[in-house]
Amino acid sequence: MSAWKYIVLFSVFVLAGCANIQSLQELEVSLNRIEPTLTTGLSPRFNVQLLVTNPNARDLEIEGLTVRLDIGEQKILSGIANKIPKLSAYSETPVDIQTTVNLFDLYKLLTYLSERPGEDIKYQLKTTIDPKGFVAFNLNKEGVLNENLLRGLSRASR
């Protein structure tokens, strides 16, 4: 056989394999709740609950997830986890992540908030979700902190 026949045969196999690869629709993530947890040491810890939407026709096993919450361009909370529940097809799954806040970052946040009394508190949520066997999703969401998101903080202060 000539070299061209091998090239054509190889190309057919490669294209047939690529036809079987399914692409995923992008996941969606939203901030559901922030609650304080027991603290050990000087860094306060918070449980951040995310709501992850899987618009795909297949369940997704997640190898890991990272989250970062910025307020006023300042990093406030960050966390990482590798025990994430399976994201069922066509469903929303609550995901809890333990996060920490650096005391210096907390001081910067309090300064930021004291300079803007009565203003809406805008946040940026930066999340990376790594589904097993697929390329990781880098998801960003912006919003305004409200009483529903912070209800765990208000209960803790009572």
XYZ file of N, CA and C in Angstrom:
474
model
N 0.837 -1.184 0.000
C 0.000 0.000 0.000
C 0.876 1.239 0.000
N 0.393 2.238 -0.673
C 1.165 3.471 -0.708
C 0.950 4.259 0.580
N 1.803 5.232 0.786
C 1.737 6.058 2.003
C 0.415 6.812 2.076
N -0.152 7.204 0.945
C -1.409 7.949 0.936
C -2.566 7.104 1.472
N -2.548 5.815 1.164
C -3.625 4.952 1.662
C -3.551 4.837 3.187
N -2.343 4.763 3.734
C -2.189 4.706 5.187
C -2.657 6.009 5.842
N -2.343 7.104 5.206
C -2.759 8.408 5.733
C -4.277 8.528 5.724
N -4.909 8.114 4.629
C -6.368 8.180 4.529
C -7.009 7.249 5.563
N -6.487 6.027 5.678
C -7.017 5.063 6.633
C -6.882 5.588 8.074
N -5.726 6.160 8.392
C -5.494 6.739 9.712
C -6.465 7.887 9.972
N -6.663 8.736 8.974
C -7.574 9.880 9.116
C -9.004 9.421 9.377
N -9.444 8.349 8.699
C -10.792 7.834 8.907
C -10.963 7.362 10.345
N -9.951 6.636 10.881
C -10.034 6.164 12.264
C -10.049 7.335 13.255
N -9.240 8.335 13.015
C -9.196 9.498 13.906
C -10.522 10.231 13.877
N -11.079 10.462 12.706
C -12.358 11.163 12.601
C -13.497 10.355 13.216
N -13.464 9.044 13.060
C -14.498 8.194 13.672
C -14.409 8.271 15.193
N -13.199 8.311 15.733
C -13.022 8.438 17.178
C -13.487 9.779 17.684
N -13.222 10.832 16.932
C -13.644 12.172 17.349
C -15.160 12.316 17.311
N -15.829 11.588 16.437
C -17.281 11.676 16.342
C -17.946 11.126 17.599
N -17.261 10.233 18.303
C -17.822 9.652 19.515
C -17.590 10.505 20.758
N -16.737 11.495 20.658
C -16.463 12.369 21.802
C -17.612 13.356 21.948
N -18.204 13.377 23.134
C -19.296 14.295 23.387
C -18.759 15.526 24.101
N -19.211 16.656 23.671
C -18.820 17.866 24.378
C -19.859 18.148 25.459
N -19.448 18.866 26.473
C -20.341 19.206 27.580
C -20.774 20.650 27.476
N -22.020 20.881 27.824
C -22.466 22.256 27.979
C -21.871 22.781 29.278
N -21.633 24.066 29.324
C -21.004 24.659 30.503
C -21.924 24.569 31.718
N -21.325 24.205 32.841
C -22.046 24.175 34.098
C -22.342 25.599 34.549
N -23.306 25.745 35.440
C -23.600 27.045 36.030
C -23.435 26.930 37.532
N -22.964 27.994 38.147
C -22.781 27.985 39.600
C -23.319 29.291 40.173
N -23.945 29.187 41.342
C -24.412 30.392 42.020
C -24.136 30.249 43.516
N -24.005 31.381 44.154
C -23.757 31.437 45.589
C -25.100 31.280 46.293
N -25.197 30.270 47.157
C -26.467 29.973 47.807
C -26.520 30.466 49.251
N -25.401 30.289 49.995
C -25.406 30.668 51.414
C -23.975 30.721 51.943
N -23.760 31.578 52.953
C -22.487 31.665 53.666
C -22.791 31.542 55.155
N -22.125 30.589 55.829
C -22.341 30.395 57.262
C -21.003 30.206 57.963
N -20.852 30.743 59.163
C -19.605 30.511 59.909
C -19.562 29.074 60.437
N -18.359 28.550 60.593
C -18.167 27.231 61.193
C -17.226 27.389 62.376
N -17.025 26.305 63.099
C -16.098 26.355 64.225
C -14.705 26.691 63.724
N -14.036 27.568 64.431
C -12.721 28.045 64.027
C -11.648 27.452 64.931
N -10.572 26.999 64.307
C -9.395 26.581 65.062
C -8.244 27.452 64.599
N -7.612 28.122 65.501
C -6.541 29.039 65.131
C -7.075 30.438 64.916
N -6.295 31.241 64.203
C -6.653 32.647 64.017
C -7.508 32.922 62.793
N -7.530 32.016 61.817
C -8.284 32.275 60.590
C -9.719 31.800 60.725
N -10.672 32.719 60.604
C -12.075 32.308 60.637
C -12.398 31.397 59.452
N -13.297 30.450 59.680
C -13.713 29.525 58.628
C -15.206 29.710 58.368
N -15.567 29.529 57.099
C -16.964 29.660 56.694
C -17.330 28.502 55.784
N -18.574 28.078 55.892
C -19.119 27.115 54.954
C -19.814 27.913 53.859
N -19.372 27.723 52.633
C -19.995 28.384 51.496
C -20.772 27.321 50.746
N -22.068 27.551 50.572
C -22.864 26.603 49.805
C -23.098 27.173 48.414
N -22.706 26.388 47.425
C -22.918 26.734 46.028
C -24.062 25.886 45.491
N -24.716 26.378 44.468
C -25.711 25.600 43.755
C -25.181 25.414 42.342
N -24.860 24.157 41.990
C -24.260 23.857 40.690
C -25.322 23.227 39.800
N -25.519 23.809 38.624
C -26.500 23.323 37.661
C -25.779 22.559 36.555
N -26.219 21.325 36.314
C -25.669 20.493 35.245
C -26.713 20.395 34.124
N -26.521 21.133 33.014
C -27.496 21.100 31.920
C -27.228 19.976 30.915
N -26.399 19.014 31.285
C -26.009 17.935 30.377
C -26.860 16.688 30.585
N -26.864 15.816 29.592
C -27.655 14.588 29.625
C -26.948 13.461 30.365
N -25.814 13.750 30.976
C -25.079 12.718 31.703
C -24.691 13.223 33.082
N -24.628 12.276 34.025
C -24.137 12.600 35.363
C -22.649 12.903 35.275
N -22.174 13.774 36.136
C -20.752 14.125 36.139
C -20.149 13.855 37.516
N -19.100 13.045 37.528
C -18.326 12.863 38.747
C -17.295 13.978 38.791
N -17.141 14.590 39.955
C -16.257 15.740 40.091
C -15.016 15.339 40.872
N -13.845 15.611 40.277
C -12.583 15.301 40.947
C -12.196 16.360 41.959
N -12.542 17.614 41.689
C -12.180 18.677 42.605
C -12.868 19.979 42.249
N -12.865 20.881 43.222
C -13.507 22.173 43.043
C -12.743 23.210 43.857
N -12.529 24.369 43.277
C -11.952 25.492 44.012
C -12.938 26.651 43.948
N -12.932 27.455 44.994
C -13.823 28.606 45.031
C -13.079 29.788 45.640
N -13.401 30.964 45.131
C -12.847 32.204 45.664
C -13.948 33.251 45.599
N -14.160 33.938 46.705
C -15.164 34.992 46.775
C -14.454 36.310 46.997
N -14.639 37.228 46.053
C -14.059 38.565 46.146
C -15.174 39.566 46.419
N -14.866 40.526 47.263
C -15.790 41.631 47.518
C -14.998 42.912 47.328
N -15.500 43.767 46.446
C -14.811 45.022 46.181
C -13.390 44.809 45.688
N -13.206 43.884 44.784
C -11.892 43.575 44.198
C -10.907 42.992 45.209
N -11.372 42.623 46.390
C -10.508 42.039 47.418
C -10.866 40.575 47.622
N -9.863 39.711 47.628
C -10.099 38.305 47.926
C -10.514 38.208 49.394
N -11.651 37.555 49.630
C -12.142 37.432 50.995
C -12.128 35.969 51.442
N -12.818 35.105 50.728
C -12.898 33.694 51.084
C -12.288 32.851 49.975
N -11.635 31.761 50.359
C -11.156 30.812 49.358
C -11.182 29.422 49.969
N -11.393 28.428 49.108
C -11.431 27.060 49.580
C -11.264 26.087 48.431
N -10.995 24.837 48.796
C -10.785 23.780 47.826
C -11.324 22.486 48.424
N -11.871 21.625 47.565
C -12.413 20.356 48.052
C -12.316 19.301 46.962
N -12.198 18.048 47.406
C -12.165 16.952 46.436
C -13.257 15.919 46.702
N -14.073 16.139 47.704
C -15.207 15.249 47.975
C -16.481 15.998 47.619
N -16.798 15.953 46.342
C -17.929 16.686 45.798
C -18.984 15.675 45.361
N -20.259 15.927 45.659
C -21.284 14.979 45.208
C -21.370 14.935 43.685
N -21.836 13.799 43.184
C -22.049 13.634 41.747
C -23.079 14.661 41.293
N -22.818 15.292 40.153
C -23.763 16.247 39.580
C -24.687 15.477 38.647
N -25.908 15.243 39.078
C -26.868 14.483 38.284
C -27.254 15.257 37.034
N -27.588 14.505 35.981
C -27.986 15.108 34.714
C -29.228 15.973 34.892
N -29.241 17.111 34.225
C -30.384 18.023 34.217
C -30.882 18.337 35.626
N -29.968 18.693 36.504
C -30.386 18.983 37.878
C -29.479 20.029 38.511
N -29.928 20.505 39.674
C -29.141 21.426 40.499
C -28.680 20.662 41.729
N -27.413 20.817 42.078
C -26.847 20.104 43.218
C -26.224 21.107 44.174
N -26.653 21.104 45.461
C -25.971 21.963 46.436
C -24.613 21.359 46.794
N -23.592 22.200 46.840
C -22.232 21.775 47.144
C -21.694 22.668 48.255
N -21.272 22.049 49.365
C -20.718 22.790 50.494
C -19.204 22.756 50.454
N -18.581 23.915 50.614
C -17.128 24.056 50.598
C -16.702 24.787 51.870
N -15.717 24.235 52.557
C -15.136 24.917 53.711
C -14.118 25.941 53.200
N -14.276 27.172 53.625
C -13.385 28.243 53.177
C -12.748 28.919 54.375
N -11.674 29.622 54.099
C -11.004 30.403 55.133
C -10.905 31.844 54.674
N -10.711 32.707 55.641
C -10.480 34.119 55.350
C -9.217 34.524 56.113
N -8.359 35.229 55.440
C -7.158 35.759 56.057
C -7.550 36.989 56.875
N -7.005 37.133 58.066
C -7.372 38.274 58.920
C -7.048 39.617 58.269
N -5.950 39.681 57.539
C -5.608 40.924 56.843
C -6.650 41.229 55.772
N -7.103 40.201 55.043
C -8.152 40.391 54.038
C -9.465 40.812 54.691
N -9.750 40.263 55.863
C -10.951 40.640 56.594
C -10.889 42.110 57.016
N -9.729 42.559 57.459
C -9.541 43.970 57.816
C -9.780 44.860 56.590
N -9.230 44.455 55.432
C -9.437 45.240 54.205
C -10.916 45.290 53.839
N -11.637 44.185 54.052
C -13.071 44.165 53.757
C -13.818 45.129 54.670
N -13.514 45.096 55.958
C -14.193 45.991 56.894
C -13.918 47.457 56.558
N -12.700 47.753 56.146
C -12.353 49.115 55.718
C -13.152 49.496 54.478
N -13.215 48.576 53.520
C -13.964 48.804 52.272
C -15.431 49.094 52.583
N -16.033 48.285 53.466
C -17.446 48.457 53.787
C -17.705 49.743 54.571
N -16.770 50.112 55.439
C -16.968 51.339 56.225
C -16.877 52.585 55.348
N -16.178 52.502 54.225
C -16.074 53.638 53.306
C -17.297 53.758 52.406
N -18.175 52.765 52.397
C -19.335 52.750 51.519
C -20.608 52.374 52.284
N -20.959 53.124 53.313
C -22.158 52.758 54.082
C -23.416 52.880 53.221
N -24.292 51.889 53.338
C -25.564 51.921 52.616
C -25.493 51.475 51.173
N -24.312 51.265 50.625
C -24.191 50.813 49.240
C -24.406 49.310 49.159
N -24.807 48.857 47.977
C -24.895 47.425 47.738
C -23.498 46.816 47.818
N -23.422 45.622 48.366
C -22.139 44.920 48.477
C -22.047 43.934 47.320
N -21.250 44.285 46.336
C -21.116 43.439 45.145
C -20.025 42.399 45.369
N -20.254 41.211 44.826
C -19.266 40.138 44.948
C -18.962 39.528 43.583
N -17.801 38.891 43.522
C -17.406 38.108 42.363
C -17.079 36.701 42.876
N -17.740 35.712 42.317
C -17.523 34.321 42.678
C -16.739 33.670 41.553
N -15.565 33.143 41.887
C -14.703 32.498 40.891
C -14.563 31.028 41.283
N -15.039 30.146 40.411
C -15.078 28.728 40.725
C -14.446 27.934 39.591
N -13.679 26.912 39.959
C -13.175 25.946 38.986
C -13.726 24.591 39.385
N -14.415 23.941 38.447
C -14.986 22.611 38.677
C -14.327 21.663 37.686
N -13.739 20.582 38.218
C -12.986 19.630 37.402
C -13.738 18.300 37.301
N -14.546 18.119 36.229
C -15.245 16.848 36.078
C -14.293 15.753 35.582
N -14.471 14.564 36.103
C -13.607 13.435 35.761
C -13.722 13.131 34.268
N -12.569 13.153 33.591
C -12.522 12.816 32.175
C -12.778 13.972 31.230
N -12.971 15.164 31.755
C -13.245 16.321 30.908
C -12.367 17.491 31.346
N -12.328 18.510 30.522
C -11.568 19.714 30.832
C -12.313 20.492 31.921
N -11.564 21.077 32.828
C -12.156 21.822 33.944
C -12.924 23.044 33.449
N -13.979 23.386 34.184
C -14.774 24.580 33.911
C -14.304 25.697 34.824
N -13.995 26.847 34.255
C -13.695 28.054 35.026
C -14.926 28.944 34.929
N -15.617 29.096 36.048
C -16.892 29.803 36.058
C -16.799 31.045 36.936
N -17.328 32.145 36.440
C -17.355 33.397 37.193
C -18.793 33.879 37.291
N -19.142 34.395 38.441
C -20.489 34.904 38.671
C -20.368 36.165 39.503
N -21.144 37.169 39.160
C -21.180 38.405 39.933
C -22.576 38.591 40.483
N -22.651 39.250 41.617
C -23.950 39.501 42.223
C -23.833 40.475 43.369
N -24.909 40.589 44.105
C -24.978 41.479 45.263
C -25.305 40.623 46.477
N -24.511 40.799 47.530
C -24.795 40.074 48.769
C -26.108 40.589 49.344
N -26.939 39.664 49.787
C -28.217 40.050 50.382
C -28.462 39.222 51.638
N -29.599 39.485 52.285
C -29.894 38.796 53.544
C -29.989 37.285 53.376
N -30.534 36.825 52.249
C -30.656 35.382 52.045
C -29.290 34.714 51.996
N -28.326 35.319 51.333
C -26.982 34.745 51.250
C -26.291 34.756 52.601
N -26.552 35.785 53.382
C -25.861 35.973 54.658
C -26.688 35.539 55.867
N -27.782 34.815 55.648
C -28.662 34.471 56.765
C -27.954 33.646 57.827
N -26.968 32.839 57.445
C -26.210 32.076 58.430
C -25.359 32.983 59.310
N -24.873 34.079 58.767
C -24.075 35.014 59.553
C -24.966 35.743 60.555
N -26.178 36.096 60.146
C -27.056 36.825 61.064
C -27.526 35.905 62.195
N -27.732 34.612 61.918
C -28.126 33.680 62.979
C -26.991 33.494 63.966
N -25.760 33.488 63.472
C -24.604 33.267 64.350
C -24.364 34.451 65.282
N -24.770 35.638 64.874
C -24.510 36.823 65.688
C -25.562 37.028 66.772
N -26.627 36.229 66.768
C -27.676 36.380 67.783
C -27.321 35.711 69.064
